[in-house]
XYZ file of C-alpha atoms in Angstrom:
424
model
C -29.555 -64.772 -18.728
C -30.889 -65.452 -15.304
C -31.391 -68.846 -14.204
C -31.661 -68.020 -10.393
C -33.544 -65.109 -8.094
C -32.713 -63.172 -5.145
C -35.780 -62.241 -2.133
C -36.051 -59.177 -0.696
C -38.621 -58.853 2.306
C -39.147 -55.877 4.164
C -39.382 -56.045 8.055
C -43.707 -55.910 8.672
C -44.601 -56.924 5.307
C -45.383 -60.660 4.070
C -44.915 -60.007 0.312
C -41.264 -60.713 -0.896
C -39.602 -58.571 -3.776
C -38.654 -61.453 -6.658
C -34.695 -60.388 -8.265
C -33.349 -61.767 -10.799
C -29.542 -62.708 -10.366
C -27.573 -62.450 -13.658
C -24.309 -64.302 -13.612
C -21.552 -62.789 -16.217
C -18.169 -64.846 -17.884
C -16.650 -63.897 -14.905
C -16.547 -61.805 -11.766
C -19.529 -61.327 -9.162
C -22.733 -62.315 -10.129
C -25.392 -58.988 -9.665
C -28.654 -58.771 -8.171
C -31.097 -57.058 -10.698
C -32.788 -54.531 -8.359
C -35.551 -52.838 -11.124
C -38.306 -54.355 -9.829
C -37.840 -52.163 -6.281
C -38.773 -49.106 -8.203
C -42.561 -50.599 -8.791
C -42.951 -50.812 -5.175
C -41.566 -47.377 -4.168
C -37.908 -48.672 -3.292
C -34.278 -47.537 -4.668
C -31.019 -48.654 -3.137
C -28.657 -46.550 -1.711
C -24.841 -47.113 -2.181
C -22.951 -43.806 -2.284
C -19.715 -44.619 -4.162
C -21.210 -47.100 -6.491
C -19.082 -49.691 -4.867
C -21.415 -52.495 -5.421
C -23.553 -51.176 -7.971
C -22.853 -52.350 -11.920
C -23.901 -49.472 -13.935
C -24.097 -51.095 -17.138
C -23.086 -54.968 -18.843
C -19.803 -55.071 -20.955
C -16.980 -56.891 -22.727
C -14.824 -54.678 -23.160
C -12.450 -54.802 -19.906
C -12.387 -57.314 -16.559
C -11.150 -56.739 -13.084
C -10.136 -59.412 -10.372
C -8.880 -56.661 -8.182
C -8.622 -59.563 -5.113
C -5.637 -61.411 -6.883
C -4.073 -58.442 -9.505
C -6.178 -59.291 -12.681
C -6.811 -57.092 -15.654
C -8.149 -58.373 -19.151
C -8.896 -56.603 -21.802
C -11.143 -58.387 -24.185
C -9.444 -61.440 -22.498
C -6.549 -60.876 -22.731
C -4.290 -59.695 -19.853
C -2.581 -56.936 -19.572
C 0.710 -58.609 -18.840
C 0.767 -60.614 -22.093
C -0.451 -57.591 -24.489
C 2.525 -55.175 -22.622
C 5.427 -57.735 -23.499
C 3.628 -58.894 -27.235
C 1.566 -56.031 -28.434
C 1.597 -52.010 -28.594
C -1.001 -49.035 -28.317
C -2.581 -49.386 -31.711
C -2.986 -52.818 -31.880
C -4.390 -53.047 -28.331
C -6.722 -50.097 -29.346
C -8.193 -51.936 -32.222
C -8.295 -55.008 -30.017
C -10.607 -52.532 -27.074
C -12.953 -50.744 -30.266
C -13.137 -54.286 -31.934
C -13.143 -57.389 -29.755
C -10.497 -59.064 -31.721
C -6.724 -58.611 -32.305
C -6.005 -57.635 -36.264
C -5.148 -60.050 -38.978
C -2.341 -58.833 -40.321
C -4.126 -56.294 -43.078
C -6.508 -55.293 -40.449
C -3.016 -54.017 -38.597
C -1.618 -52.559 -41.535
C -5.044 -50.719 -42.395
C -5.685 -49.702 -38.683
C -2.203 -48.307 -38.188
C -2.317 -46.307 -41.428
C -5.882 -44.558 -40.795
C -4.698 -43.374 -37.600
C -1.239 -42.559 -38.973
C -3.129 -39.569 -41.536
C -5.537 -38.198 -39.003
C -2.731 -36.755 -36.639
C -3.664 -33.532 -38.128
C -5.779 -30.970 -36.434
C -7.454 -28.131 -38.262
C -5.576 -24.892 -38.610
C -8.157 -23.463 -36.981
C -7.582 -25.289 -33.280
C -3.927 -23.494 -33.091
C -5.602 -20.518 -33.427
C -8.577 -21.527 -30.581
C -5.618 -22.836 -28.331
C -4.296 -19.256 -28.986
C -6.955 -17.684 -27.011
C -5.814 -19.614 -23.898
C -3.717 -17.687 -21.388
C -0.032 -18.201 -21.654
C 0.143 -20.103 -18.519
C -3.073 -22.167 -18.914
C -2.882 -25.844 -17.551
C -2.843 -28.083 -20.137
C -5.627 -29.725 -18.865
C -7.897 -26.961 -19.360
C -6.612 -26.466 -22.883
C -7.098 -30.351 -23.339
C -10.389 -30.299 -22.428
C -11.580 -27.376 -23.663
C -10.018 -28.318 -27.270
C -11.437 -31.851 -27.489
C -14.868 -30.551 -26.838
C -14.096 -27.521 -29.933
C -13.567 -30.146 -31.606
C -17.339 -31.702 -32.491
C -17.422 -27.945 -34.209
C -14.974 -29.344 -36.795
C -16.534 -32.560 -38.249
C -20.337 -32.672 -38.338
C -19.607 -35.236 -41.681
C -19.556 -37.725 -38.788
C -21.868 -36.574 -35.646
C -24.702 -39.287 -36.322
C -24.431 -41.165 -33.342
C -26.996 -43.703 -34.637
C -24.648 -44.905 -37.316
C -21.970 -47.551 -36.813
C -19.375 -46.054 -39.399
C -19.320 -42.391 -37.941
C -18.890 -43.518 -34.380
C -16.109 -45.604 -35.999
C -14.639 -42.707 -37.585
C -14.961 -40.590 -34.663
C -13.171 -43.167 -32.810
C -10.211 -42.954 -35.293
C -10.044 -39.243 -35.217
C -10.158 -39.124 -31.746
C -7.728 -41.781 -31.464
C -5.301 -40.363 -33.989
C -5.704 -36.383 -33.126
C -5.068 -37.086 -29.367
C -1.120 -36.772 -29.298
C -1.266 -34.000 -31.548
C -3.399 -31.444 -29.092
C -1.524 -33.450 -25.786
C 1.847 -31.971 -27.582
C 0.043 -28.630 -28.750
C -1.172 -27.818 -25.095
C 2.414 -28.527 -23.656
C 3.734 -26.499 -26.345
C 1.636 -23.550 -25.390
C 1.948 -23.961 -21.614
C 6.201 -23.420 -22.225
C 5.686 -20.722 -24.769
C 7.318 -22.570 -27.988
C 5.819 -23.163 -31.224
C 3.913 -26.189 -32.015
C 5.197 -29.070 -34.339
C 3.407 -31.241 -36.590
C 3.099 -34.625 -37.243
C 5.530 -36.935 -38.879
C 3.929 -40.032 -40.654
C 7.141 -41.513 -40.653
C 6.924 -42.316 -37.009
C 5.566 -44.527 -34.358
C 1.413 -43.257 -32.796
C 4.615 -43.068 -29.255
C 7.346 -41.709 -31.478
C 5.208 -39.139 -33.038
C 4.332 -37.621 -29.252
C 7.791 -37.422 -28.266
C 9.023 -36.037 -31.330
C 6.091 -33.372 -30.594
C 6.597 -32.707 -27.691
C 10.347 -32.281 -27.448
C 11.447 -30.676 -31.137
C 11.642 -26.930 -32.095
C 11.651 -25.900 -35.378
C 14.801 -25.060 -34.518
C 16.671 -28.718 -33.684
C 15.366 -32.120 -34.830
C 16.337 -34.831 -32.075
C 15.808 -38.208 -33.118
C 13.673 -40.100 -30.825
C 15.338 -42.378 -28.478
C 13.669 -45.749 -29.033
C 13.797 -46.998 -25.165
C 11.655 -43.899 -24.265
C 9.228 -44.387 -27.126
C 8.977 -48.077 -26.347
C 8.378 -46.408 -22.612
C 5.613 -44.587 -23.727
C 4.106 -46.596 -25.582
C 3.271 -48.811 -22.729
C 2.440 -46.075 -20.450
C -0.628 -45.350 -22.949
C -1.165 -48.952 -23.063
C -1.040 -49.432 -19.586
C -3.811 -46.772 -18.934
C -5.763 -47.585 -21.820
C -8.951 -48.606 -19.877
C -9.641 -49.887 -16.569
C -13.666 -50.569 -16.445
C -16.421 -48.548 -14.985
C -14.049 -46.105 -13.715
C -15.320 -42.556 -12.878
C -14.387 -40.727 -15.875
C -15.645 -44.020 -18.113
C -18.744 -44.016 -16.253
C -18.953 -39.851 -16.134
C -18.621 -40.623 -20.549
C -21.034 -43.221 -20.406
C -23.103 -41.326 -18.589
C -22.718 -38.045 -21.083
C -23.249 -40.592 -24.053
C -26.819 -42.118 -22.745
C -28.347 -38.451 -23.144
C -26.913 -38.567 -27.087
C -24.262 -36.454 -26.594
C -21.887 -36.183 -29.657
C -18.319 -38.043 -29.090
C -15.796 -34.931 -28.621
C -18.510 -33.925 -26.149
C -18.287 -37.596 -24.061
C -14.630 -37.808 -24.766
C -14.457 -33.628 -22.929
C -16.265 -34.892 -19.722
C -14.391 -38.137 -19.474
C -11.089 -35.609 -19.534
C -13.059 -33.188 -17.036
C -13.557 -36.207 -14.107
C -9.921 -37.270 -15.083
C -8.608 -34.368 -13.850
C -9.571 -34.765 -10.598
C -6.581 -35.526 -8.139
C -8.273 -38.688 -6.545
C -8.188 -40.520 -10.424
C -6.171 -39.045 -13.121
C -4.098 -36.710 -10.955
C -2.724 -39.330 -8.893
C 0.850 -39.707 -10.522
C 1.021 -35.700 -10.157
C 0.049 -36.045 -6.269
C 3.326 -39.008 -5.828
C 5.839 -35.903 -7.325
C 4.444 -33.502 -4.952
C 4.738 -35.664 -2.003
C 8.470 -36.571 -3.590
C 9.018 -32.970 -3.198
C 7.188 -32.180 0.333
C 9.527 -35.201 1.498
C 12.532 -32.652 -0.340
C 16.019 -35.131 0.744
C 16.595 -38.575 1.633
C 17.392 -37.941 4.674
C 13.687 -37.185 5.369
C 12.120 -40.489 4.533
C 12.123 -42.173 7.651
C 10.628 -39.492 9.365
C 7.737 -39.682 6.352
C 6.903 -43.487 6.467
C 6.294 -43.043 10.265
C 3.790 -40.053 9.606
C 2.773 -42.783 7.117
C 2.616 -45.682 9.673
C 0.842 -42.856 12.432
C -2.867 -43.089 11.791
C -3.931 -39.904 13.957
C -1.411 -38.437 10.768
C -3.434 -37.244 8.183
C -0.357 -37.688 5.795
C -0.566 -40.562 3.462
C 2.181 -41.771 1.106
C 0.703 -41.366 -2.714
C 1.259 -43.964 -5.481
C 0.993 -46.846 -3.165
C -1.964 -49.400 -2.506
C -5.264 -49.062 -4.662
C -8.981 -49.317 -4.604
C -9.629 -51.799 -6.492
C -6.056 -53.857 -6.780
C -6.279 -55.559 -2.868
C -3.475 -57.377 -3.793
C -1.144 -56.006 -6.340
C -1.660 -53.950 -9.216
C -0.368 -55.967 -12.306
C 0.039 -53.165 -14.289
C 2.596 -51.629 -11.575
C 4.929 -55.290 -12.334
C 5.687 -53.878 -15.802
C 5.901 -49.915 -15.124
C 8.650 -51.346 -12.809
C 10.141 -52.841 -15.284
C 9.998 -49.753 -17.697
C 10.906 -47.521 -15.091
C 14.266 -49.533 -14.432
C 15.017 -49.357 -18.146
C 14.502 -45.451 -18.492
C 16.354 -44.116 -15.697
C 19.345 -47.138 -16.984
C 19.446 -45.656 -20.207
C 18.912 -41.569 -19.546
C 21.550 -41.851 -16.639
C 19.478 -39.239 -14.749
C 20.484 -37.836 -11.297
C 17.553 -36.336 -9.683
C 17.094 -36.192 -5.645
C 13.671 -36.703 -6.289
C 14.245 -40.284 -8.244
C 16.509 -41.335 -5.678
C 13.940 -40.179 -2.648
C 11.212 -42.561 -4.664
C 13.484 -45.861 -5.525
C 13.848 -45.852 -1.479
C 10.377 -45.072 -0.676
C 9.983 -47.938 -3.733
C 12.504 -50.377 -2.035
C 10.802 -49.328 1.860
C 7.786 -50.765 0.140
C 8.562 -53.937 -0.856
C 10.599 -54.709 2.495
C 8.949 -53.372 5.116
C 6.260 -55.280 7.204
C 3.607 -52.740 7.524
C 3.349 -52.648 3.903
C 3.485 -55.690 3.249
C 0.575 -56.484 5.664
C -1.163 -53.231 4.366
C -0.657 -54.586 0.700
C 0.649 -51.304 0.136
C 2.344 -51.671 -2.892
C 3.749 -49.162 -5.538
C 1.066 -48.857 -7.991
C 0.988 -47.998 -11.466
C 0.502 -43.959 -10.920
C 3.934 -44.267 -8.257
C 6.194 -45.611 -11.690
C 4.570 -43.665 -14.462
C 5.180 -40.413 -12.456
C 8.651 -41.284 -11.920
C 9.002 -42.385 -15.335
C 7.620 -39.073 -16.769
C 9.706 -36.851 -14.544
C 12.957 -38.542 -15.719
C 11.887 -37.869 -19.198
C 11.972 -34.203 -18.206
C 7.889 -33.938 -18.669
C 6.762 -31.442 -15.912
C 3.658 -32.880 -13.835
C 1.118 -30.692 -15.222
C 1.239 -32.762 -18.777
C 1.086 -36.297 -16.232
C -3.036 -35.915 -16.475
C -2.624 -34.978 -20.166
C -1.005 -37.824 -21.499
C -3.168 -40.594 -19.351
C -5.578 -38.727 -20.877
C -4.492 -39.594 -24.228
C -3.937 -43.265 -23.466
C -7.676 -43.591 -21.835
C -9.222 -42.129 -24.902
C -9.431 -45.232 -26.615
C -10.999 -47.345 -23.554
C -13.738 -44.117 -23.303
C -14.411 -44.061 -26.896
C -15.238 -48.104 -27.192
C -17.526 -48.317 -24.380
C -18.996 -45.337 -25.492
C -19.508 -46.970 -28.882
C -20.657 -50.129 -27.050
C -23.112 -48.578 -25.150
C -24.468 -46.926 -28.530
C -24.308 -50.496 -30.254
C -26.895 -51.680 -27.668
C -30.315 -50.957 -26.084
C -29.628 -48.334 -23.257
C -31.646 -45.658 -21.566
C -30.810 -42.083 -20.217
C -28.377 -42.365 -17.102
C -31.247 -40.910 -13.956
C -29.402 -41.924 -10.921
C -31.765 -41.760 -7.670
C -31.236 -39.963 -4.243
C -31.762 -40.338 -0.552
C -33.228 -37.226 0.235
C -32.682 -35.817 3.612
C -33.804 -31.724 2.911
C -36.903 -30.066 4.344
C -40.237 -31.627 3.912
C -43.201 -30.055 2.195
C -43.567 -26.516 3.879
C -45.837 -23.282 3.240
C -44.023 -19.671 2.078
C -44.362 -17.565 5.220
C -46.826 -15.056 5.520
């Protein structure tokens, strides 16, 4: 694997620390640093931002020139060819589906929608204005309660069945914690649908009035869950990873990957661009916010633009744009908020400073606007990336378990008290 070697020599000392340097199919080539720990050194790089925590081939990122692959493939090409399912067999399985694979696939997940009787009576026994999150990711981790048929982590056919359940079951508690947070009763699955069909005819139906789907937003959806189906050693991918390497059951991994979603800096990110929309309130304020913007003794910053790892553009934001454009075109919608973020989108594009700045809309800016026109309030935004990222967490969980690995024990600088006596 490693056909050259890095030096490391420490200032006063004559003996040199041999590395090997591992080169992958593509990206930077990394420095193997485990020999340091044999003579008493760790590195320290807060951030992980040139640390790679594990190998994979699942998912690649060029962030410098606006590449994403999954199993080779990018993301462009499986948005305008392919859907959810198929790319979710393609992340859990290396390979697209022959054609009975697809059929096969797409009917195991179709009957395991349901959930247990008994998880509408655990979501009962959240309060009546509980975020979905917390219902989300307290349910999914309830869940490992309901199927120990399939809990041996060791073998290869109940991880993939875990996978499918999770896969499958997702839309069905996204819908069910919506439907609690606005007080209506929950609706079940139709296997006549589309896996994006199904969640909108969940989310949206009473028992009252059946409303047939409207294609354009189901075809919208689907690519919002395909567009956020993985993206690497993210946080909450490395926070399951993590959870996995101690032998953690799946509903458990797949609970803590949903806890570091939540946070506003990852998955909360197309939540933060509605409540700037809203702090920015009229159009007639949006000059007055890209100059706070542009000011950098202004602590204000303009949410759903740039990216940390997309330096140049993020491809996936190319064809939310594109989606975006068709679902306000076909809902008609007139909402001051959409009109204050197609400026703020067209400001963008035009203006010099972001331009220089490579501050483009990202993929959090379009999906936010895209789930607000669909009349889906912001606290289900984390909820349903949620539901799309389940099936990037579950196959490099599965990966991880398909290969030698050891306990995740991260190192420290320490910089407390040294060794001291009690008082007295």
């Amino acid at each position: 694997m490693s056909d050259r070697k890095a030096f490391l020599t420490l200032e006063g000392s004559d003996a040199a620390i041999e590395l090997p340097v591992y080169s992958g199919t593509a990206g930077q080539d990394v420095v193997n640093i485990a020999p340091m720990a044999s003579n008493n050194l760790f590195t320290f790089d807060p951030g992980f931002t040139a640390t790679a925590s594990c190998e994979s081939k699942i998912t690649y990122i060029d962030g410098a020139n606006g590449v994403l692959l999954h199993r080779g493939y990018p993301i462009e090409q499986l948005a305008e060819k392919s859907d959810f399912l198929e790319t979710c067999f393609l992340l859990l399985n290396g390979e697209l589906p022959d054609a009975e694979e697809k059929k096969q696939f797409y009917n195991t997940i179709t009957y395991h929608t349901m959930v247990s009787r008994s998880i509408e009576l655990f979501l009962n026994g959240f309060r009546y204005d509980a975020h979905p999150m917390a219902i989300m990711c307290g349910s999914v981790g309830a869940m490992s309660s309901f199927y120990h048929d399939s809990l041996d982590i060791s073998n290869p056919e109940h991880r993939m069945i875990s996978a499918h359940r999770l896969i499958a079951k997702m839309p069905t508690l996204a819908a069910m914690c919506y439907k609690h947070y606005i007080g209506q009763p929950y609706i079940y699955p139709d296997n006549s649908l589309s896996y994006s069909e199904n969640f909108l005819h969940m989310m949206f139906n009473t028992p009252c009035e059946h409303k047939e789907v409207n294609p354009i937003l189901a075809r919208a959806m689907d690519r919002i869950f395909l567009l956020h189906a993985d993206h690497e050693q993210n946080a909450s991918t490395s926070t399951v990873r993590l959870a996995g390497s101690s032998g953690a059951n799946p509903f458990a991994c797949i609970a803590a990957g949903i806890a570091a979603l939540w946070g506003p800096a990852h998955g909360g990110a197309n939540e933060a661009v509605l409540t700037m929309l809203e702090q920015i309130g009229d159009e007639s304020r949006i000059d007055e916010f890209v100059a706070r913007a542009k000011d950098k003794n202004d602590p204000f910053r303009l949410m759903g633009f740039g990216h940390r790892v997309y330096k140049n553009f993020d491809p996936r934001a190319t064809i939310m744009k594109q989606t975006c454009d068709e679902v306000l075109e076909a809902l008609g919608v007139e909402d001051p908020l959409l009109k204050i973020a197609k400026r703020l989108e067209q400001i963008a594009l035009e203006d010099e400073y972001f331009i220089q700045k490579k501050l483009y809309p990202n993929v959090d800016f379009y999906s936010g606007i895209i789930l607000k026109a669909m009349g889906i309030p912001v606290e289900m935004f984390t909820v349903i990336f949620a539901t799309g990222r389940t099936v990037g967490w579950i196959a490099h969980w599965n990966e991880m378990l398909s290969n030698a690995y050891k306990i995740g024990r991260p190192r420290q600088l320490y910089t407390g008290a040294p060794k001291r006596d009690y008082p007295g």
